[in-house]
Coordinates of C-alpha atoms in Angstrom, one line a residue:
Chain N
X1 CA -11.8 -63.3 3.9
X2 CA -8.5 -62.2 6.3
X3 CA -5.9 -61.2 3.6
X4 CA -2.1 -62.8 5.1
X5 CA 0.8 -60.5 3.9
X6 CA 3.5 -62.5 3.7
X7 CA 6.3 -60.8 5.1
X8 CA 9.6 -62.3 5.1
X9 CA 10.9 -60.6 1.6
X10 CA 12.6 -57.7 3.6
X11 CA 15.8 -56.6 3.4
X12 CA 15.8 -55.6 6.6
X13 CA 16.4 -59.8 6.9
X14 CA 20.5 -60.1 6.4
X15 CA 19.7 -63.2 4.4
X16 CA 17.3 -61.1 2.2
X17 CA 19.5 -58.3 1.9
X18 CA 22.0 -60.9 0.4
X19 CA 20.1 -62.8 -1.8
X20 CA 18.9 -59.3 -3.2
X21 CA 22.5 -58.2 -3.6
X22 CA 23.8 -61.4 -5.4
X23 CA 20.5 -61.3 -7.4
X24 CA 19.8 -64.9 -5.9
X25 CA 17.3 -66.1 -7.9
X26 CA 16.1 -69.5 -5.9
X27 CA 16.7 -68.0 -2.3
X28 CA 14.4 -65.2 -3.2
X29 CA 11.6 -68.1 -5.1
X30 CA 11.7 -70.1 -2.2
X31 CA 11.0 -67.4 0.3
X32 CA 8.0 -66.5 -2.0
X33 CA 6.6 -70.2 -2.7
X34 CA 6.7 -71.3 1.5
X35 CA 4.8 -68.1 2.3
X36 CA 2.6 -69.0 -0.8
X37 CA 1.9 -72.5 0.7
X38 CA 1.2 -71.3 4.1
X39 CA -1.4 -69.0 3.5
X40 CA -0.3 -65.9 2.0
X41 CA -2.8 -64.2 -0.3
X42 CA -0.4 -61.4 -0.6
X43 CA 3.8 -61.1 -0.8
X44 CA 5.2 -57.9 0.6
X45 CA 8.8 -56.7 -1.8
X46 CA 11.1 -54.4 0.3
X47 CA 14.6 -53.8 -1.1
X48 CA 15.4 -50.7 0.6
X49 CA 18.0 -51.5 3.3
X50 CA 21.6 -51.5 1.8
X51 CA 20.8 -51.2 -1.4
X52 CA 23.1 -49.9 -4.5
X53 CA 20.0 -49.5 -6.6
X54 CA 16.3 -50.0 -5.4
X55 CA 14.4 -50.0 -7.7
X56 CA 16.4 -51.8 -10.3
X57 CA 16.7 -54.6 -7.4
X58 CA 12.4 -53.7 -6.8
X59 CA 11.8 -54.6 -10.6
X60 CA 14.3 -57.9 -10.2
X61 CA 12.4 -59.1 -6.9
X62 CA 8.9 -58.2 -8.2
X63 CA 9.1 -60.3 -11.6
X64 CA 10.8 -63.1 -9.7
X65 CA 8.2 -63.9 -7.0
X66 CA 5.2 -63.1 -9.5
X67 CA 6.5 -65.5 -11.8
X68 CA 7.1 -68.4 -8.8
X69 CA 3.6 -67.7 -7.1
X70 CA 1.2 -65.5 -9.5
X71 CA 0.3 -63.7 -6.1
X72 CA -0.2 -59.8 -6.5
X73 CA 2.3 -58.1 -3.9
X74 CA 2.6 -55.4 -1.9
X75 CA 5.4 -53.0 -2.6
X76 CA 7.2 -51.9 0.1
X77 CA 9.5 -48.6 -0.5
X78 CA 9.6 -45.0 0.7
X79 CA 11.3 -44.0 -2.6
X80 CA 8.6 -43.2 -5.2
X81 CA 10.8 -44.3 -7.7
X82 CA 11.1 -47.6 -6.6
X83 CA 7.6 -48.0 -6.0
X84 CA 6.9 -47.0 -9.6
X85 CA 9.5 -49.5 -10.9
X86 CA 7.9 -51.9 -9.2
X87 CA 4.3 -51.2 -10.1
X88 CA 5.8 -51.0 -14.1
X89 CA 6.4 -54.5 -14.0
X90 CA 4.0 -55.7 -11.7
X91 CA 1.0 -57.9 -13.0
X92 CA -2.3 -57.4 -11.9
X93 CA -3.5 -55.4 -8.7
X94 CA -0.4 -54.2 -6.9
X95 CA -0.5 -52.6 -3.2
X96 CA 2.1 -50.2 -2.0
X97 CA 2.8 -50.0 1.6
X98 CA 2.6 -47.7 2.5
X99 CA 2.2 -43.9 2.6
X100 CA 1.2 -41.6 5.7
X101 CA -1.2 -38.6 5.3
X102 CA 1.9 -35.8 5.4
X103 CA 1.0 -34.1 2.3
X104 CA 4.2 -34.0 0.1
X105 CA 4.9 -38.0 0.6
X106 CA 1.0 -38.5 -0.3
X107 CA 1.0 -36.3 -3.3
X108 CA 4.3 -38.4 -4.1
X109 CA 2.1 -41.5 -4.3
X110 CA -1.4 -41.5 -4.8
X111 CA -1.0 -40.5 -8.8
X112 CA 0.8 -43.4 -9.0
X113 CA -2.1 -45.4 -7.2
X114 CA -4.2 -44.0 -9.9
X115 CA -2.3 -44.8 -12.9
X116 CA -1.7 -48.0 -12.0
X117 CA -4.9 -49.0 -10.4
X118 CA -3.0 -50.0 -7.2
X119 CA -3.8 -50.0 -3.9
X120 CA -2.3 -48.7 -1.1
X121 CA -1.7 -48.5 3.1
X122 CA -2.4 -45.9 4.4
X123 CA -0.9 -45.1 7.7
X124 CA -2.8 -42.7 10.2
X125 CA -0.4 -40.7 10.9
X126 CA 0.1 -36.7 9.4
X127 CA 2.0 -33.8 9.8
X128 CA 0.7 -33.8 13.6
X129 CA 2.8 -36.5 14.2
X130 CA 2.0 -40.5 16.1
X131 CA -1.5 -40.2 16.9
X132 CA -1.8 -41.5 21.0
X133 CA -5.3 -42.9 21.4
X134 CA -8.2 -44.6 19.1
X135 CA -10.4 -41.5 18.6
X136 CA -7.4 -39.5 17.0
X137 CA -6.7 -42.8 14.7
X138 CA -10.9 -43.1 14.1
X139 CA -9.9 -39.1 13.0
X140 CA -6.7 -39.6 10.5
X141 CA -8.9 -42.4 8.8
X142 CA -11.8 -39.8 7.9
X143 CA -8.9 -37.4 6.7
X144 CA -7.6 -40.7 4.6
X145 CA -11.1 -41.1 2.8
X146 CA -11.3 -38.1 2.2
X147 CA -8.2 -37.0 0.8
X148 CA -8.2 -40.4 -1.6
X149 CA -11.8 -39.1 -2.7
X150 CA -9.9 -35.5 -4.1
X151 CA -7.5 -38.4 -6.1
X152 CA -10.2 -40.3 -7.8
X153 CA -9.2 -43.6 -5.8
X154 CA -11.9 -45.7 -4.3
X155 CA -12.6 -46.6 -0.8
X156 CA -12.2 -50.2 -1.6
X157 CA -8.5 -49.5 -2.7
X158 CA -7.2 -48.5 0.5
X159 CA -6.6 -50.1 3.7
X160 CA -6.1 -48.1 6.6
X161 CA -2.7 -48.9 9.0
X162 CA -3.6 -47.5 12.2
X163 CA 0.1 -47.8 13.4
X164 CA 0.4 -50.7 16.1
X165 CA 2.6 -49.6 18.4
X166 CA 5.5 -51.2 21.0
X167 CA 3.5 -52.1 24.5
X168 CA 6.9 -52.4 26.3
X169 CA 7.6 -48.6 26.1
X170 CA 3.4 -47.8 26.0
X171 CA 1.3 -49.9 27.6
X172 CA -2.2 -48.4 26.7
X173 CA -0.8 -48.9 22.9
X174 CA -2.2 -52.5 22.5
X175 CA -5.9 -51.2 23.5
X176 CA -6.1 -48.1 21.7
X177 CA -5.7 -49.8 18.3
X178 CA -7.9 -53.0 19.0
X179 CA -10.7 -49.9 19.3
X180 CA -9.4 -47.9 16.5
X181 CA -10.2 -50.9 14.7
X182 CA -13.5 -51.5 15.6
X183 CA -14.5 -47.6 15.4
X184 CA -13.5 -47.9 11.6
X185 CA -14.8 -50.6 10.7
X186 CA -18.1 -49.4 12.5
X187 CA -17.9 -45.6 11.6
X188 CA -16.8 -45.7 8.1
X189 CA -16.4 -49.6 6.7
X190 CA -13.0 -48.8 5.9
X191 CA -10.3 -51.7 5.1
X192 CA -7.8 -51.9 7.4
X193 CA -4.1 -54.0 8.1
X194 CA -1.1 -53.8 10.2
X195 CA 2.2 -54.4 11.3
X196 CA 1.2 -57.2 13.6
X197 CA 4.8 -56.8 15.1
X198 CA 5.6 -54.2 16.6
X199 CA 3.2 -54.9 19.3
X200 CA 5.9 -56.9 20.9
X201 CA 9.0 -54.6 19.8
X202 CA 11.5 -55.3 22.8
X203 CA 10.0 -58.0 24.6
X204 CA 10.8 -61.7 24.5
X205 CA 8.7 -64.7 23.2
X206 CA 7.2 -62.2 20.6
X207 CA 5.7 -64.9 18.5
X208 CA 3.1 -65.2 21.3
X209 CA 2.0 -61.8 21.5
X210 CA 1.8 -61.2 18.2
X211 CA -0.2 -64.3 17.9
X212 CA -2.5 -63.0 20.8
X213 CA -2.9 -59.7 19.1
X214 CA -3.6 -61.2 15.9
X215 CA -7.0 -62.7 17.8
X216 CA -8.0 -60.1 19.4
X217 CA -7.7 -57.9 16.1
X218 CA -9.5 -60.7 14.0
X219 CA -12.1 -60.6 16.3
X220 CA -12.4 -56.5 16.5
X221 CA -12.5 -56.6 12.8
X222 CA -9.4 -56.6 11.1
X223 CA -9.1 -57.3 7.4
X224 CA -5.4 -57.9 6.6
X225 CA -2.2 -58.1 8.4
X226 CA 1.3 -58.1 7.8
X227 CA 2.8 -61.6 9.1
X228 CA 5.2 -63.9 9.0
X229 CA 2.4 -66.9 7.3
X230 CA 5.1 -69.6 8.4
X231 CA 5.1 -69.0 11.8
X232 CA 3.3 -71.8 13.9
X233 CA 1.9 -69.5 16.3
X234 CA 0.3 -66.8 13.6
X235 CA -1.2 -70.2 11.6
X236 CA -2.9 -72.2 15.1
X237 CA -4.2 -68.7 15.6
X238 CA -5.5 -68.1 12.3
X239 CA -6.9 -71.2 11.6
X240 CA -9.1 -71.3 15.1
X241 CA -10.3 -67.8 14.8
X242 CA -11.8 -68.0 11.5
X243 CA -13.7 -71.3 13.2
X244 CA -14.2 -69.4 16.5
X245 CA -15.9 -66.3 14.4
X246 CA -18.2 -68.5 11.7
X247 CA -15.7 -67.9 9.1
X248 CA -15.2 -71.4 8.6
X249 CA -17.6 -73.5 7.4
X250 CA -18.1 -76.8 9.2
X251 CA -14.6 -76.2 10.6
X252 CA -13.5 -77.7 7.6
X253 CA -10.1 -75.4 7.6
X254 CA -9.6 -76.0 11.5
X255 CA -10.1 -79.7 11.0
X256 CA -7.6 -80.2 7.8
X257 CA -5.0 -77.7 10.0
X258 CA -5.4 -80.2 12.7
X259 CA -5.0 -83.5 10.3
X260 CA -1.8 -82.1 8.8
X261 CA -0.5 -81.3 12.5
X262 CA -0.3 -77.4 12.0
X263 CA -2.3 -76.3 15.3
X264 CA 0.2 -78.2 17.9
Chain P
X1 CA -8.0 -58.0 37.3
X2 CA -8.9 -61.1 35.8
X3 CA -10.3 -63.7 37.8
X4 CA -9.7 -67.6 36.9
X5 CA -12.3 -70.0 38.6
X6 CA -10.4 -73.2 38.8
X7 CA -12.7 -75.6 36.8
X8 CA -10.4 -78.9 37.7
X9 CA -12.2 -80.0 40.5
X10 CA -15.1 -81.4 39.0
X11 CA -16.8 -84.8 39.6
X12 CA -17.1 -84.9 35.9
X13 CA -13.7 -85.8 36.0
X14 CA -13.3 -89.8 36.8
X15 CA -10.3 -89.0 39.1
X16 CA -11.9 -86.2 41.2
X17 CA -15.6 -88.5 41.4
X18 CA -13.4 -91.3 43.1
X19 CA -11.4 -89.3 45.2
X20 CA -14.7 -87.9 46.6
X21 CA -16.1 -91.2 47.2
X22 CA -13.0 -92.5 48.4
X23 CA -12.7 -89.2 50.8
X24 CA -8.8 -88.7 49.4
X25 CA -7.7 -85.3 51.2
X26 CA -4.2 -85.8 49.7
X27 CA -5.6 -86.0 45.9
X28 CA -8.2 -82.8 46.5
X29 CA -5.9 -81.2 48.2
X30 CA -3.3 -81.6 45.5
X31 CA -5.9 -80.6 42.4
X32 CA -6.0 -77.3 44.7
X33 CA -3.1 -76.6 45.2
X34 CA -1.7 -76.6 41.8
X35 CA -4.3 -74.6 40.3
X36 CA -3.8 -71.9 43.4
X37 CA 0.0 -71.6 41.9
X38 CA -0.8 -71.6 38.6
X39 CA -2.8 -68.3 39.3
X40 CA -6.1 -69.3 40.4
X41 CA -8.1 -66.8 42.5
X42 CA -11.1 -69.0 42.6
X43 CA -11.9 -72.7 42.8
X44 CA -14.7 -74.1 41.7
X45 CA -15.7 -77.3 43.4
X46 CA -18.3 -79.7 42.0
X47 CA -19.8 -83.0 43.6
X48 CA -22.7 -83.5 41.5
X49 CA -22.0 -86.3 39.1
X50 CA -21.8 -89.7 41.2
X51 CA -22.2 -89.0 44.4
X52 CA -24.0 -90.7 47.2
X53 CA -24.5 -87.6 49.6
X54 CA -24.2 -84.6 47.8
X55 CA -24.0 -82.3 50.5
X56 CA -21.8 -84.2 52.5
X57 CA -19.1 -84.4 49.8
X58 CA -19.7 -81.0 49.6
X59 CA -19.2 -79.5 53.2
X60 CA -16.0 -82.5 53.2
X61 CA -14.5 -80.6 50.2
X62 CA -15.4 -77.3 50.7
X63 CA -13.6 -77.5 54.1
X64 CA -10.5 -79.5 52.4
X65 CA -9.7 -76.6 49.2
X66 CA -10.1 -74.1 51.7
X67 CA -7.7 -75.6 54.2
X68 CA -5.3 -75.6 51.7
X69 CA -5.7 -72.3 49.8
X70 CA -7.1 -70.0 51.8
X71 CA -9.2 -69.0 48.7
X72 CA -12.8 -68.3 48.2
X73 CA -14.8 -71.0 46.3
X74 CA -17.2 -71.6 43.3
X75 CA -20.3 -74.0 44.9
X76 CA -21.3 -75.5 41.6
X77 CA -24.3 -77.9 42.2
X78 CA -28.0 -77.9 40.7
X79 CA -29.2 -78.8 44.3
X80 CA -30.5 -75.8 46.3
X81 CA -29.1 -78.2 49.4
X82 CA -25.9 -79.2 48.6
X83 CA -24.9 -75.1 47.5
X84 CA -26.6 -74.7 51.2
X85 CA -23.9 -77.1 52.9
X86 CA -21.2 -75.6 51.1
X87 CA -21.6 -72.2 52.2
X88 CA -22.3 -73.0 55.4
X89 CA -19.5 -74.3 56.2
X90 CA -17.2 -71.5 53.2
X91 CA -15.5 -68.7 54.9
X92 CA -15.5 -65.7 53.2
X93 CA -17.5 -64.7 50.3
X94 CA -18.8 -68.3 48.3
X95 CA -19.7 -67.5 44.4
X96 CA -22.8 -70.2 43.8
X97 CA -22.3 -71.6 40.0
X98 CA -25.2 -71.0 38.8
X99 CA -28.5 -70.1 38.3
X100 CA -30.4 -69.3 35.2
X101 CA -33.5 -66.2 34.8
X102 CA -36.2 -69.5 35.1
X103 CA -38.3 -68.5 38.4
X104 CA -37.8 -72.3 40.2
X105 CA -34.4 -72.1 40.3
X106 CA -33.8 -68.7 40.8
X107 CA -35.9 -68.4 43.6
X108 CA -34.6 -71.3 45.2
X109 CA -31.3 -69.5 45.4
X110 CA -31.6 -65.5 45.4
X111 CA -32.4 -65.9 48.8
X112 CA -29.4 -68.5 49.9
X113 CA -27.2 -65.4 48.1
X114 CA -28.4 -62.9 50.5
X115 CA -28.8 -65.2 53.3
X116 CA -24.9 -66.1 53.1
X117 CA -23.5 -62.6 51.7
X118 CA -22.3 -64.6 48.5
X119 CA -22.1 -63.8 44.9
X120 CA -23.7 -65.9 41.9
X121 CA -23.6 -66.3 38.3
X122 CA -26.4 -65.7 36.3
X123 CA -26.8 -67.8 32.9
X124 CA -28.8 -65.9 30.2
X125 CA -31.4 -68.1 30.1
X126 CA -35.0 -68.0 30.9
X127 CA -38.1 -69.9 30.6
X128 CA -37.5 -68.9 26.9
X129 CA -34.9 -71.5 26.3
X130 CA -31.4 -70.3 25.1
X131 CA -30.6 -67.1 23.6
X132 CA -29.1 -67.4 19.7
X133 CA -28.0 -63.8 19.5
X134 CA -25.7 -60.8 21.2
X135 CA -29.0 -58.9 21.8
X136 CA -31.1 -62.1 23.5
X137 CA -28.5 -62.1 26.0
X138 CA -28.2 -58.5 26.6
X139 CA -31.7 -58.2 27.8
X140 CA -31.6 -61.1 29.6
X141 CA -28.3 -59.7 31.6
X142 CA -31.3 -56.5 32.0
X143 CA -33.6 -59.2 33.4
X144 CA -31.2 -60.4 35.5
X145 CA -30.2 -57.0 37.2
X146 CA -34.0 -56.4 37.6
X147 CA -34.1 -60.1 39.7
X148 CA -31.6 -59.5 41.9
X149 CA -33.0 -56.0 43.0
X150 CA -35.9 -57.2 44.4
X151 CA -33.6 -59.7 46.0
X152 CA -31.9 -56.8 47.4
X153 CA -29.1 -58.2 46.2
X154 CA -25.6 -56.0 44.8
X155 CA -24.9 -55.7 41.1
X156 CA -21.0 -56.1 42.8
X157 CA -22.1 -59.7 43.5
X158 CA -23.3 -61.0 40.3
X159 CA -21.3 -62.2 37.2
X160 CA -23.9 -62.6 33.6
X161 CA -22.7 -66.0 31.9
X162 CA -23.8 -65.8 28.3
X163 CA -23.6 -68.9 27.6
X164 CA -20.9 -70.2 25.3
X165 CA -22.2 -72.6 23.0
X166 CA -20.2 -74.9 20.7
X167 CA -18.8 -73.7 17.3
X168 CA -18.8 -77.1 15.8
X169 CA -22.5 -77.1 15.7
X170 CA -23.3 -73.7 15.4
X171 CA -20.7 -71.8 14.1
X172 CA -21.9 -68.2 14.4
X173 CA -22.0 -68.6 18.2
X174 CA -18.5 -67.9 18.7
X175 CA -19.1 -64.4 17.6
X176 CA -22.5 -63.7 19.6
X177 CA -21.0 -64.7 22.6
X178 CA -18.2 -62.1 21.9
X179 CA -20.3 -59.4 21.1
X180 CA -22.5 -59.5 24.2
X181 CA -19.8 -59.2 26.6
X182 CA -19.4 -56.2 24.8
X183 CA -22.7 -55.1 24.8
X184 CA -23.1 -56.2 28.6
X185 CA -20.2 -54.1 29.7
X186 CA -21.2 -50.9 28.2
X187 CA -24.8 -51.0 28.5
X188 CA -25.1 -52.0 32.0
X189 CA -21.5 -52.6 33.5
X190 CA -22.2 -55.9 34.6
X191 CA -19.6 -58.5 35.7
X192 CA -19.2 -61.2 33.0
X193 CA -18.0 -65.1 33.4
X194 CA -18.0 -68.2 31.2
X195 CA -17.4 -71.3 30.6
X196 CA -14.6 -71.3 28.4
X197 CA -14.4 -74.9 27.0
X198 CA -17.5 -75.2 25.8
X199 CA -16.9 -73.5 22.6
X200 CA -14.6 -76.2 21.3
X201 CA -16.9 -79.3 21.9
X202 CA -16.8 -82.0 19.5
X203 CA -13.9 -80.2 18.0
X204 CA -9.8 -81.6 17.8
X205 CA -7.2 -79.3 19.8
X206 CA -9.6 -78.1 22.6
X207 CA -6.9 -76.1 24.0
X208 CA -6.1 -74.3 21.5
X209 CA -9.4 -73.1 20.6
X210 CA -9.9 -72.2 23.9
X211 CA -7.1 -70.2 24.5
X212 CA -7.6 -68.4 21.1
X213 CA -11.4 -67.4 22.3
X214 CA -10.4 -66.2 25.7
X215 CA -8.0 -64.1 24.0
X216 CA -10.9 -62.4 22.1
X217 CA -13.5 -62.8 25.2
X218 CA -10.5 -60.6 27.4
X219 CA -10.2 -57.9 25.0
X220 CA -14.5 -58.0 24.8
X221 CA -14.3 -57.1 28.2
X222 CA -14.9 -60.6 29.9
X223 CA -13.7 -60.0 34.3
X224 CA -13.4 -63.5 35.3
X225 CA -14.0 -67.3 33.2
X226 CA -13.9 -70.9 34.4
X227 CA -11.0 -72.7 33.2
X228 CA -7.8 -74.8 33.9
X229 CA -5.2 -72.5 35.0
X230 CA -2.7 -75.0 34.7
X231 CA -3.1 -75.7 30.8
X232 CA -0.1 -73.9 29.2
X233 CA -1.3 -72.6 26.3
X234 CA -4.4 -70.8 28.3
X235 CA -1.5 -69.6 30.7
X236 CA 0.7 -67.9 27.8
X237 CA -2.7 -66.3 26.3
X238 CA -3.2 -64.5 30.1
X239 CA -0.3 -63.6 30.5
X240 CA 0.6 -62.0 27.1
X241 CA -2.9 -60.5 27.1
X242 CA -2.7 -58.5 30.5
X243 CA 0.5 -57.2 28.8
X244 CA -1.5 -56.5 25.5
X245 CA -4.3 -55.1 27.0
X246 CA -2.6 -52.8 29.3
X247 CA -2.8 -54.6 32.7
X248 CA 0.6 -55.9 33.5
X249 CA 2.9 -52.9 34.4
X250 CA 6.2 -52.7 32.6
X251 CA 5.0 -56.1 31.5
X252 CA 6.1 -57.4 34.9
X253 CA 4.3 -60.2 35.3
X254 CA 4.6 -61.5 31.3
X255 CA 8.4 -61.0 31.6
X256 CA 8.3 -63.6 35.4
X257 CA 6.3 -65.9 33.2
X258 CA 9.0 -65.8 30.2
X259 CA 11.9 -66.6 32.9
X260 CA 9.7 -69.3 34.4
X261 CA 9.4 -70.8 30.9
X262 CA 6.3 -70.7 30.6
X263 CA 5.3 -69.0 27.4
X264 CA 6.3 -71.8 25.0

């Protein structure tokens, strides 16, 4: 089943960043329980922009949306310690989001991903730099599974991020990852997610590219994405591609979407 | 580029079967005209349902949608002589809608195709009955290249149909279809077509699941499909998918169809 990251708990969002700050306990649970209801099967935490202390606002957010929805979350932080203070008080199967394949932020991370019996992103990117085309990304993920293998992680534990990138500045960008994704999934059956958004990155009306991306990723294999759940667009979409590829029996999903007015 | 075969003008349609009968240039011309500047390249034109003369409504509304677009024209009709008055009377190159791999009809109409210069879609579909997987319809898209040989007929004038089938009643079709255009692209490079609509039958929301699949069908590969160009939501997938996929330099033409407000 497509695994929805819910992914309005970032402080990159000013009314996030806020509610983080003032240690807004019912702004922060009602962020968590509308992404819940929507869909989500997964919360992403990030408390990294304008933060005094990261991970001491991490451990905050991370006990207060597991104890509103019980969902296992993704932690979101390039500072090892936060991630760790977040994994500390984290219940159940945590995901951290994300590290790339650069050696001294991977080493960094993956003894944590062992310890805690996380999961984590993994970006396909390394010390080369952005890879440009599908075959390089179909490349970095092969380096991925193998350099979790040297950690002890399983393959089931990671998903790979082959790095959407912006179409207004690089047009070929939008192609080039729909086939990355079906050369992993096809080459080495590897998990794999992304940032839907940044497909659209400078252009207007990006709810309905990144809904249109979101279909044509379903449909080349994707597992997980993350998304805003509450977004009409990304649920009308969701909803009539697990119909349109057999993922819903009897359309029962598509049909109860459409009864409570959700594909409109 | 993507071609869109106007499907509106269809005596399926109660409005278009009386306007036929009724000889109403104003109202043909009209159902043309809109779908011509909502970015049709084709029109397909149908008399078949109702009609007293066939032919003769054929030849009358062939002559009318070409007076008034100046576009070439989808002869949709199961009778060998009404597809024979249309082109007769079509200027430029006609696209006859359809035939299948069954040796009656085909060889009732392989030779009107050469006879006329015209092009002509090709259902997978033999005496066999209809194909239930990717692979059936592969090697009936080989069967079809193989028929049109001895026709001495192009490969450039062809377009395979798979045959979309509805998900409501069997729910893995969705993804067959999907995969052959896939598989008909890389194997033999044909051109591919479909009916679009058909995969929602029997379902709520047509439109949306349509649009949603001909997001997925353009990034299989799909060059052309039959639908209504003037539908909104199957406007705002093209558009923001020739910007996904690469086609639309600097996102030209998604940007026009943002200021024209039509991405909503």
């Amino acid at each position: 089943m497509f695994l929805q990251i819910g992914e309005r708990i970032n402080s990159s969002r000013k009314t996030i960043a806020r509610a983080l700050d003032a240690k807004d306990e019912s702004f922060i649970r009602k962020e968590a329980s509308i992404q819940k209801a929507a869909g989500a099967g997964m919360l992403d935490v990030n408390c990294a922009f304008n933060s005094k202390d990261e991970a001491l606002d991490m451990e905050w957010a991370v006990r207060i949306v597991q104890s509103e929805t019980g969902l296992p979350l993704s932690i979101d932080s390039p500072d090892p310690e936060a991630v760790e203070a977040g994994l500390r008080i984290h219940k159940g199967k945590a995901l951290i989001n994300s590290i790339t394949l650069e050696k001294s932020k991977a080493e960094a991370i993956l003894p944590l991903v062992k310890k805690y019996g996380a999961r984590v992103i993994i970006l396909t990117m390394d010390e080369g730099g952005m890879p440009s085309d599908a075959v390089q990304r179909l490349e970095l993920a092969g380096k991925a599974a193998e350099m979790i293998k040297e950690h002890g992680i399983s393959r089931d534990d990671i998903f790979i991020d082959p790095l959407v990138r912006a179409i207004s500045s690089e047009p070929r960008q939008g192609t080039e990852v729909i086939d990355s994704v079906k050369l992993i999934k096809s080459k080495y059956n590897l998990k794999t997610t992304c940032g839907l958004s940044n497909v659209s990155f400078g252009l207007p009306e990006r709810s309905t590219l990144n809904a249109v991306f979101l279909a044509m990723m379903l449909s080349a294999g994707l597992d997980a994405a993350i998304l805003d759940p509450t977004n009409k667009k990304i649920r009308a979409v969701l909803k009539a591609s697990e119909a349109l590829l057999g993922r819903d029996e009897y359309c029962k999903g598509y049909l109860k979407s459409y009864r409570d007015g959700l594909l409109v």
